[in-house]
Amino acid sequence: DTGVSQNPRHKITKRGQNVTFRCDPISEHNRLYWYRQTLGQGPEFLTYFQNEAQLEKSRLLSDRFSAERPKGSFSTLEIQRTEQGDSAMYLCASSLTPRGETQYFGPGTRLLVL
Amino acid sequence: QKEVEQNSGPLSVPEGAIASLNCTYSDRGSQSFFWYRQYSGKSPELIMFIYSNGDKEDGRFTAQLNKASQYVSLLIRDSQPSDSATYLCAVNFPRGTDKLIFGTGTRLQVFP
């Protein structure tokens, strides 16, 4: 399988707990994006990596959110002290083209905070 | 004004008809435009991208771009019930990261 993979696919947690999601991009894709999508909305940009460098973070990404891509391959997104408003689908996308334009999405991680 | 606007629908068309999906964007600096299809509960799947004014055809799909009017559309010919999904228009943010700005999507229903 050469597509973007994400784990876990589903996560149910209680408010206040920490959660971590993983994204494995398409092999050799140097750009990796995280988006969040809530019901009835399009995906919203959260953050972006080129290789291991995190180059941009959305203002949507509060200080409870942190993302890493330590070796320029897989990435993790951690949410600390989860809130009910964090319930959403978290999508990872990767791209290789020079301008990073054609982004391919993984299956997403659906988070439910109770 | 939203950066990328789409009619939420639903747009209902009979099987075999042409479905026309529209999208407008606000940033004149945008240069890349994408259409993604999203089935309920699934992640977005890239259908087409277009960079230049005019039409771009791929099978039953045609993307149309008019930068002067800041308008991009997707035509689906010979619509099938399996085309029933939400279609997301995405535009690149022209400065810096090339992140994508998405519309809210148009829900398409193709009935037999």
XYZ file of C-alpha atoms in Angstrom:
226
model
C 0.000 0.000 0.000
C 1.562 3.274 -1.076
C -1.061 5.681 0.230
C -1.084 7.881 3.298
C -1.886 5.903 6.426
C -3.192 7.150 9.755
C -3.580 5.485 13.106
C -5.742 5.003 14.984
C -8.769 5.305 12.716
C -11.072 6.004 15.630
C -10.439 7.311 19.125
C -12.888 7.838 21.952
C -11.543 9.605 24.997
C -12.743 11.426 28.053
C -12.410 15.144 28.449
C -9.067 16.062 29.944
C -7.166 13.077 28.575
C -4.272 13.321 26.146
C -4.398 11.682 22.729
C -1.785 11.126 20.030
C -2.356 10.408 16.361
C 0.143 9.124 13.834
C 0.452 9.795 10.110
C 2.687 7.933 7.662
C 2.909 9.860 4.390
C 3.410 8.452 0.931
C 6.993 7.279 0.697
C 9.444 10.065 -0.177
C 6.818 12.805 0.081
C 8.625 15.672 1.735
C 5.590 17.750 2.655
C 3.074 16.746 5.290
C -0.048 18.619 6.330
C -2.538 18.205 9.157
C -6.135 19.337 8.738
C -9.205 19.112 10.946
C -12.727 18.599 9.647
C -15.973 18.942 11.541
C -19.404 17.892 10.342
C -20.682 19.941 7.422
C -17.426 21.826 6.971
C -14.459 21.491 4.697
C -11.056 20.544 6.113
C -9.270 23.350 7.970
C -5.510 23.688 7.899
C -3.709 23.060 11.197
C 0.003 22.759 10.497
C 2.571 21.880 7.855
C 5.993 20.222 7.693
C 8.607 20.245 5.026
C 10.855 17.334 5.875
C 11.306 17.597 9.665
C 10.758 21.358 9.877
C 7.382 22.636 11.056
C 6.945 25.722 8.915
C 3.497 26.970 9.790
C 0.890 26.577 12.488
C -2.667 27.806 12.214
C -4.106 29.980 14.936
C -6.611 27.124 15.286
C -3.755 25.136 16.810
C -3.914 26.139 20.466
C -1.074 25.459 22.872
C -2.765 22.162 23.736
C -1.867 20.890 20.270
C 1.621 19.852 19.251
C 2.904 18.142 16.142
C 6.226 16.573 15.298
C 7.915 14.970 12.358
C 11.217 13.960 13.923
C 12.955 12.249 11.024
C 11.086 13.776 8.162
C 9.019 10.643 7.670
C 5.999 9.928 9.910
C 4.345 12.644 11.968
C 2.450 12.704 15.247
C -0.239 15.103 16.410
C -0.841 15.273 20.147
C -3.767 16.953 21.854
C -3.370 17.561 25.561
C -6.266 18.027 27.992
C -8.841 17.255 25.337
C -12.080 19.236 25.225
C -15.409 18.303 23.678
C -14.782 20.897 20.978
C -11.803 18.871 19.812
C -14.150 16.182 18.489
C -13.528 16.069 14.750
C -11.900 14.131 11.943
C -8.144 14.741 11.876
C -6.760 14.404 8.383
C -3.189 14.064 7.254
C -2.073 14.809 3.699
C 1.263 14.586 1.933
C 2.732 15.897 -1.284
C 5.948 15.798 -3.265
C 5.557 18.263 -6.128
C 7.948 21.209 -5.950
C 5.260 23.630 -4.860
C 3.574 21.057 -2.647
C 0.324 21.523 -4.413
C -1.166 18.112 -5.096
C -2.038 16.810 -1.669
C -3.184 13.265 -1.056
C -5.170 12.545 2.067
C -5.048 9.637 4.440
C -8.204 7.959 5.797
C -8.308 10.229 8.827
C -8.612 9.698 12.565
C -12.045 10.338 13.978
C -11.866 11.687 17.536
C -14.780 11.752 19.939
C -14.272 13.488 23.258
C -16.892 12.598 25.856
C -16.518 37.011 2.794
C -15.396 33.402 2.954
C -12.194 32.612 1.110
C -13.761 29.739 -0.838
C -17.511 29.541 -1.314
C -19.684 26.710 -2.504
C -23.395 26.100 -2.481
C -23.979 23.410 0.128
C -26.762 21.775 -1.891
C -27.999 19.161 -2.115
C -27.800 19.210 -5.873
C -30.056 16.485 -7.210
C -29.653 15.223 -10.772
C -31.045 12.169 -12.557
C -28.760 9.363 -13.622
C -27.133 10.140 -16.974
C -27.441 13.915 -16.620
C -24.676 16.491 -16.310
C -23.967 17.720 -12.787
C -22.502 21.207 -12.528
C -20.716 22.209 -9.323
C -19.512 25.745 -8.741
C -16.980 27.478 -6.534
C -15.783 31.050 -6.084
C -12.651 32.214 -4.308
C -11.536 35.543 -2.916
C -7.723 35.631 -3.222
C -6.641 36.719 -6.689
C -3.161 35.396 -5.977
C -4.352 31.795 -5.878
C -2.915 29.742 -8.694
C -3.936 26.144 -8.064
C -7.431 24.755 -7.805
C -8.560 21.314 -6.780
C -11.706 19.254 -6.657
C -11.975 16.516 -4.060
C -14.763 13.999 -3.658
C -15.724 12.897 -0.161
C -18.054 10.045 0.606
C -19.825 10.135 3.945
C -17.467 9.165 6.736
C -14.459 8.952 4.414
C -11.534 11.237 3.670
C -11.280 13.536 0.627
C -10.178 11.902 -2.610
C -8.521 14.027 -5.300
C -10.487 14.128 -8.552
C -8.872 16.898 -10.542
C -6.612 19.904 -10.347
C -6.399 22.870 -12.698
C -3.888 25.689 -12.924
C -4.690 27.505 -16.177
C -7.733 29.346 -17.423
C -10.037 27.237 -19.540
C -11.185 23.658 -19.428
C -9.439 20.483 -18.369
C -11.048 17.139 -19.090
C -10.434 13.768 -17.455
C -12.894 11.059 -18.381
C -16.372 12.116 -17.300
C -15.024 15.084 -15.366
C -14.283 18.570 -16.680
C -12.834 21.332 -14.557
C -13.279 24.913 -15.692
C -11.296 27.885 -14.422
C -11.898 31.599 -14.927
C -9.350 33.582 -12.948
C -10.767 36.937 -13.988
C -14.091 36.018 -12.420
C -12.420 34.035 -9.603
C -14.600 31.094 -10.461
C -13.931 27.381 -10.817
C -16.415 24.666 -11.673
C -16.631 20.915 -12.060
C -18.849 19.202 -14.604
C -19.688 15.535 -14.257
C -21.083 14.002 -17.419
C -23.255 10.886 -17.454
C -23.762 11.130 -13.703
C -24.041 7.825 -11.866
C -25.539 7.028 -8.454
C -21.975 6.206 -7.341
C -21.095 9.870 -7.932
C -23.353 10.790 -5.001
C -20.981 12.414 -2.522
C -19.834 15.793 -1.254
C -17.552 17.647 -3.648
C -14.994 19.933 -2.055
C -13.401 22.821 -3.884
C -9.912 23.696 -2.623
C -7.684 26.615 -3.500
C -4.036 26.991 -2.637
C -3.080 29.768 -0.260
C -0.645 31.619 -2.435
C 1.797 32.917 0.129
C 4.171 30.564 1.865
C 3.055 27.040 2.512
C 0.659 26.223 -0.306
C -1.813 25.014 2.269
C -5.239 24.394 0.859
C -8.286 26.453 1.702
C -11.456 24.404 1.320
C -15.032 25.337 0.709
C -17.754 23.705 2.764
C -18.564 21.336 -0.096
C -21.585 20.687 -2.287
C -23.560 17.537 -1.679
C -24.494 15.828 -4.935
C -27.305 13.295 -5.162
C -27.705 11.279 -8.351
C -30.995 9.417 -8.441
C -31.782 6.427 -10.699
